[in-house]
Amino acid sequence: MGLLGLFRRRPHERTGFALYGAAVAAARAPHFYAELGVPDTAAGRFELVSLHVGLLIRRLRSEGDATADALGQAVFDAMFGDMDVNLREMGIGDLSVGKRVKMLWEGFHGRVQSYAAALDAGDAAALATALERNIWVKEPEPPGSGASLAEYARAMATRLAGQEVAAMLRGEVSFA
């Protein structure tokens, strides 16, 4: 790779950041925190971002298409690039950032797998249990919040399934 190769963007990089930004915006909706009692902490926000990004990547991978898969990878890369930047801004030392990002990646991967398995099986109770286990770790879950969030996730998965990948390739996705 020549010097100019260092400055080339990866395929779908900008689009991945646009889709990731839409997922983050959806995860920041106040009703998650005010009505469902999701902890308004870095951990709580990570959980909701993971849920939205996981649902988006699941949708892209369902196409079985190399282009959609590459876009899903670009969304993943955008998420963990952002996590790296955020950890540094929070004052985490350079030597620890890589370990923390790896820990977040492993957590994300496990969450996405359990959510996808529950969604694929149509098991709302398993999805609610997985969400409760991950989101309300240090604080008690408000009654019914896990089930409400699971219903939201199921509805969002259906909504994303109805959106065209062609629009996503233009950086357009609707979580609203």
mmCIF file of C-alpha atoms in Angstrom:
data_model
loop_
_atom_site.group_PDB
_atom_site.id
_atom_site.type_symbol
_atom_site.label_atom_id
_atom_site.label_comp_id
_atom_site.label_asym_id
_atom_site.label_seq_id
_atom_site.Cartn_x
_atom_site.Cartn_y
_atom_site.Cartn_z
ATOM 1 C CA MET A 1 0.000 0.000 0.000
ATOM 2 C CA GLY A 2 1.381 3.352 -0.991
ATOM 3 C CA LEU A 3 1.230 6.529 0.999
ATOM 4 C CA LEU A 4 -2.101 7.509 -0.562
ATOM 5 C CA GLY A 5 -3.584 4.219 0.684
ATOM 6 C CA LEU A 6 -3.277 5.548 4.219
ATOM 7 C CA PHE A 7 -5.786 8.270 3.412
ATOM 8 C CA ARG A 8 -8.372 6.137 1.601
ATOM 9 C CA ARG A 9 -11.625 5.420 3.344
ATOM 10 C CA ARG A 10 -12.826 1.878 3.780
ATOM 11 C CA PRO A 11 -15.922 0.843 1.823
ATOM 12 C CA HIS A 12 -19.120 2.172 3.409
ATOM 13 C CA GLU A 13 -17.202 3.995 6.160
ATOM 14 C CA ARG A 14 -19.200 7.226 5.939
ATOM 15 C CA THR A 15 -22.464 5.368 5.546
ATOM 16 C CA GLY A 16 -21.606 3.182 8.538
ATOM 17 C CA PHE A 17 -21.076 6.291 10.652
ATOM 18 C CA ALA A 18 -24.382 7.768 9.440
ATOM 19 C CA LEU A 19 -26.299 4.605 10.355
ATOM 20 C CA TYR A 20 -24.476 4.335 13.668
ATOM 21 C CA GLY A 21 -25.389 7.963 14.399
ATOM 22 C CA ALA A 22 -29.058 7.169 13.750
ATOM 23 C CA ALA A 23 -28.862 4.217 16.143
ATOM 24 C CA VAL A 24 -27.247 6.390 18.823
ATOM 25 C CA ALA A 25 -29.912 9.060 18.375
ATOM 26 C CA ALA A 26 -32.631 6.430 18.788
ATOM 27 C CA ALA A 27 -30.917 5.057 21.899
ATOM 28 C CA ARG A 28 -30.893 8.523 23.452
ATOM 29 C CA ALA A 29 -34.673 8.904 23.328
ATOM 30 C CA PRO A 30 -35.722 10.225 26.752
ATOM 31 C CA HIS A 31 -38.575 7.738 27.219
ATOM 32 C CA PHE A 32 -36.110 4.874 27.716
ATOM 33 C CA TYR A 33 -34.702 6.615 30.750
ATOM 34 C CA ALA A 34 -37.746 8.464 32.075
ATOM 35 C CA GLU A 35 -40.473 5.891 31.461
ATOM 36 C CA LEU A 36 -38.673 2.537 31.391
ATOM 37 C CA GLY A 37 -36.117 3.380 34.036
ATOM 38 C CA VAL A 38 -33.039 2.477 32.013
ATOM 39 C CA PRO A 39 -30.153 3.828 34.106
ATOM 40 C CA ASP A 40 -28.960 7.129 32.615
ATOM 41 C CA THR A 41 -25.321 6.144 33.000
ATOM 42 C CA ALA A 42 -22.539 5.276 30.593
ATOM 43 C CA ALA A 43 -23.420 1.605 31.082
ATOM 44 C CA GLY A 44 -27.145 2.183 30.500
ATOM 45 C CA ARG A 45 -26.491 4.208 27.377
ATOM 46 C CA PHE A 46 -24.081 1.515 26.105
ATOM 47 C CA GLU A 47 -26.831 -1.076 26.553
ATOM 48 C CA LEU A 48 -29.322 0.887 24.472
ATOM 49 C CA VAL A 49 -26.778 1.721 21.785
ATOM 50 C CA SER A 50 -25.844 -1.977 21.670
ATOM 51 C CA LEU A 51 -29.490 -2.950 21.289
ATOM 52 C CA HIS A 52 -30.108 -0.545 18.418
ATOM 53 C CA VAL A 53 -26.831 -1.269 16.614
ATOM 54 C CA GLY A 54 -27.371 -4.994 17.134
ATOM 55 C CA LEU A 55 -30.836 -4.805 15.590
ATOM 56 C CA LEU A 56 -29.481 -2.826 12.645
ATOM 57 C CA ILE A 57 -26.606 -5.224 12.006
ATOM 58 C CA ARG A 58 -28.984 -8.188 12.345
ATOM 59 C CA ARG A 59 -31.167 -6.621 9.663
ATOM 60 C CA LEU A 60 -28.234 -6.081 7.326
ATOM 61 C CA ARG A 61 -26.910 -9.615 7.820
ATOM 62 C CA SER A 62 -30.342 -11.073 7.091
ATOM 63 C CA GLU A 63 -29.931 -10.021 3.454
ATOM 64 C CA GLY A 64 -27.284 -12.674 2.871
ATOM 65 C CA ASP A 65 -25.555 -10.211 0.587
ATOM 66 C CA ALA A 66 -21.860 -9.270 0.636
ATOM 67 C CA THR A 67 -22.633 -5.555 0.263
ATOM 68 C CA ALA A 68 -25.113 -5.571 3.154
ATOM 69 C CA ASP A 69 -22.630 -7.564 5.251
ATOM 70 C CA ALA A 70 -19.910 -5.012 4.488
ATOM 71 C CA LEU A 71 -22.260 -2.219 5.544
ATOM 72 C CA GLY A 72 -23.003 -4.076 8.780
ATOM 73 C CA GLN A 73 -19.269 -4.317 9.388
ATOM 74 C CA ALA A 74 -18.924 -0.594 8.743
ATOM 75 C CA VAL A 75 -21.612 0.123 11.370
ATOM 76 C CA PHE A 76 -19.780 -2.128 13.830
ATOM 77 C CA ASP A 77 -16.477 -0.398 13.051
ATOM 78 C CA ALA A 78 -18.093 3.012 13.550
ATOM 79 C CA MET A 79 -19.473 1.944 16.921
ATOM 80 C CA PHE A 80 -16.184 0.694 18.266
ATOM 81 C CA GLY A 81 -14.230 3.580 16.771
ATOM 82 C CA ASP A 82 -16.590 5.847 18.693
ATOM 83 C CA MET A 83 -16.167 3.758 21.853
ATOM 84 C CA ASP A 84 -12.394 4.165 21.566
ATOM 85 C CA VAL A 85 -12.721 7.952 21.247
ATOM 86 C CA ASN A 86 -15.208 8.153 24.143
ATOM 87 C CA LEU A 87 -12.977 6.148 26.460
ATOM 88 C CA ARG A 88 -10.074 8.440 25.683
ATOM 89 C CA GLU A 89 -12.249 11.504 26.299
ATOM 90 C CA MET A 90 -13.284 10.016 29.651
ATOM 91 C CA GLY A 91 -9.616 9.969 30.623
ATOM 92 C CA ILE A 92 -8.864 6.271 30.214
ATOM 93 C CA GLY A 93 -5.149 5.878 29.605
ATOM 94 C CA ASP A 94 -3.833 4.800 26.215
ATOM 95 C CA LEU A 95 -2.552 1.504 27.597
ATOM 96 C CA SER A 96 -6.003 0.573 28.942
ATOM 97 C CA VAL A 97 -8.172 1.679 26.024
ATOM 98 C CA GLY A 98 -7.518 -1.395 23.875
ATOM 99 C CA LYS A 99 -8.395 -3.752 26.733
ATOM 100 C CA ARG A 100 -11.573 -1.848 27.519
ATOM 101 C CA VAL A 101 -12.664 -1.728 23.884
ATOM 102 C CA LYS A 102 -12.084 -5.482 23.656
ATOM 103 C CA MET A 103 -14.174 -6.005 26.786
ATOM 104 C CA LEU A 104 -16.967 -3.844 25.317
ATOM 105 C CA TRP A 105 -16.767 -5.739 22.011
ATOM 106 C CA GLU A 106 -17.089 -9.081 23.792
ATOM 107 C CA GLY A 107 -20.045 -7.776 25.781
ATOM 108 C CA PHE A 108 -21.681 -6.416 22.653
ATOM 109 C CA HIS A 109 -21.184 -9.693 20.818
ATOM 110 C CA GLY A 110 -22.749 -11.722 23.634
ATOM 111 C CA ARG A 111 -25.705 -9.386 23.922
ATOM 112 C CA VAL A 112 -26.377 -9.329 20.199
ATOM 113 C CA GLN A 113 -26.269 -13.125 20.045
ATOM 114 C CA SER A 114 -28.718 -13.562 22.919
ATOM 115 C CA TYR A 115 -31.091 -10.895 21.589
ATOM 116 C CA ALA A 116 -30.971 -12.347 18.073
ATOM 117 C CA ALA A 117 -31.594 -15.889 19.345
ATOM 118 C CA ALA A 118 -34.662 -14.729 21.272
ATOM 119 C CA LEU A 119 -35.938 -12.686 18.319
ATOM 120 C CA ASP A 120 -35.365 -15.545 15.872
ATOM 121 C CA ALA A 121 -37.224 -17.946 18.187
ATOM 122 C CA GLY A 122 -40.061 -15.459 18.704
ATOM 123 C CA ASP A 123 -39.460 -15.803 22.456
ATOM 124 C CA ALA A 124 -40.497 -12.498 24.026
ATOM 125 C CA ALA A 125 -39.867 -13.787 27.557
ATOM 126 C CA ALA A 126 -36.275 -14.796 26.734
ATOM 127 C CA LEU A 127 -35.670 -11.411 25.132
ATOM 128 C CA ALA A 128 -37.069 -9.604 28.180
ATOM 129 C CA THR A 129 -34.900 -11.739 30.482
ATOM 130 C CA ALA A 130 -31.772 -10.999 28.445
ATOM 131 C CA LEU A 131 -32.502 -7.273 28.427
ATOM 132 C CA GLU A 132 -33.216 -7.256 32.176
ATOM 133 C CA ARG A 133 -29.997 -9.149 32.907
ATOM 134 C CA ASN A 134 -27.902 -6.659 30.938
ATOM 135 C CA ILE A 135 -29.581 -3.332 31.643
ATOM 136 C CA TRP A 136 -30.629 -3.416 35.278
ATOM 137 C CA VAL A 137 -27.450 -4.791 36.793
ATOM 138 C CA LYS A 138 -26.927 -2.381 39.676
ATOM 139 C CA GLU A 139 -30.411 -0.916 39.922
ATOM 140 C CA PRO A 140 -33.735 -2.696 40.305
ATOM 141 C CA GLU A 141 -35.781 -3.024 37.163
ATOM 142 C CA PRO A 142 -38.995 -1.030 37.296
ATOM 143 C CA PRO A 143 -41.908 -3.479 37.038
ATOM 144 C CA GLY A 144 -42.677 -4.371 33.437
ATOM 145 C CA SER A 145 -39.792 -2.413 31.945
ATOM 146 C CA GLY A 146 -37.988 -5.474 30.609
ATOM 147 C CA ALA A 147 -41.134 -6.713 28.892
ATOM 148 C CA SER A 148 -41.834 -3.235 27.481
ATOM 149 C CA LEU A 149 -38.301 -2.915 26.136
ATOM 150 C CA ALA A 150 -38.520 -6.426 24.651
ATOM 151 C CA GLU A 151 -41.734 -5.464 22.877
ATOM 152 C CA TYR A 152 -40.040 -2.326 21.571
ATOM 153 C CA ALA A 153 -37.093 -4.412 20.304
ATOM 154 C CA ARG A 154 -39.432 -6.845 18.559
ATOM 155 C CA ALA A 155 -41.329 -3.984 16.925
ATOM 156 C CA MET A 156 -38.059 -2.323 15.908
ATOM 157 C CA ALA A 157 -36.767 -5.560 14.367
ATOM 158 C CA THR A 158 -39.970 -5.751 12.324
ATOM 159 C CA ARG A 159 -39.675 -2.087 11.353
ATOM 160 C CA LEU A 160 -36.066 -2.534 10.219
ATOM 161 C CA ALA A 161 -36.985 -5.671 8.256
ATOM 162 C CA GLY A 162 -39.390 -3.544 6.231
ATOM 163 C CA GLN A 163 -36.721 -1.027 5.245
ATOM 164 C CA GLU A 164 -34.801 -1.379 2.021
ATOM 165 C CA VAL A 165 -31.077 -2.025 2.140
ATOM 166 C CA ALA A 166 -30.730 0.369 -0.800
ATOM 167 C CA ALA A 167 -31.845 3.189 1.505
ATOM 168 C CA MET A 168 -29.439 2.012 4.196
ATOM 169 C CA LEU A 169 -26.627 2.088 1.659
ATOM 170 C CA ARG A 170 -27.438 5.797 1.290
ATOM 171 C CA GLY A 171 -27.204 6.188 5.085
ATOM 172 C CA GLU A 172 -30.963 6.266 5.613
ATOM 173 C CA VAL A 173 -32.623 4.289 8.376
ATOM 174 C CA SER A 174 -35.648 5.018 10.537
ATOM 175 C CA PHE A 175 -35.865 3.959 14.162
ATOM 176 C CA ALA A 176 -38.766 6.297 14.968
#
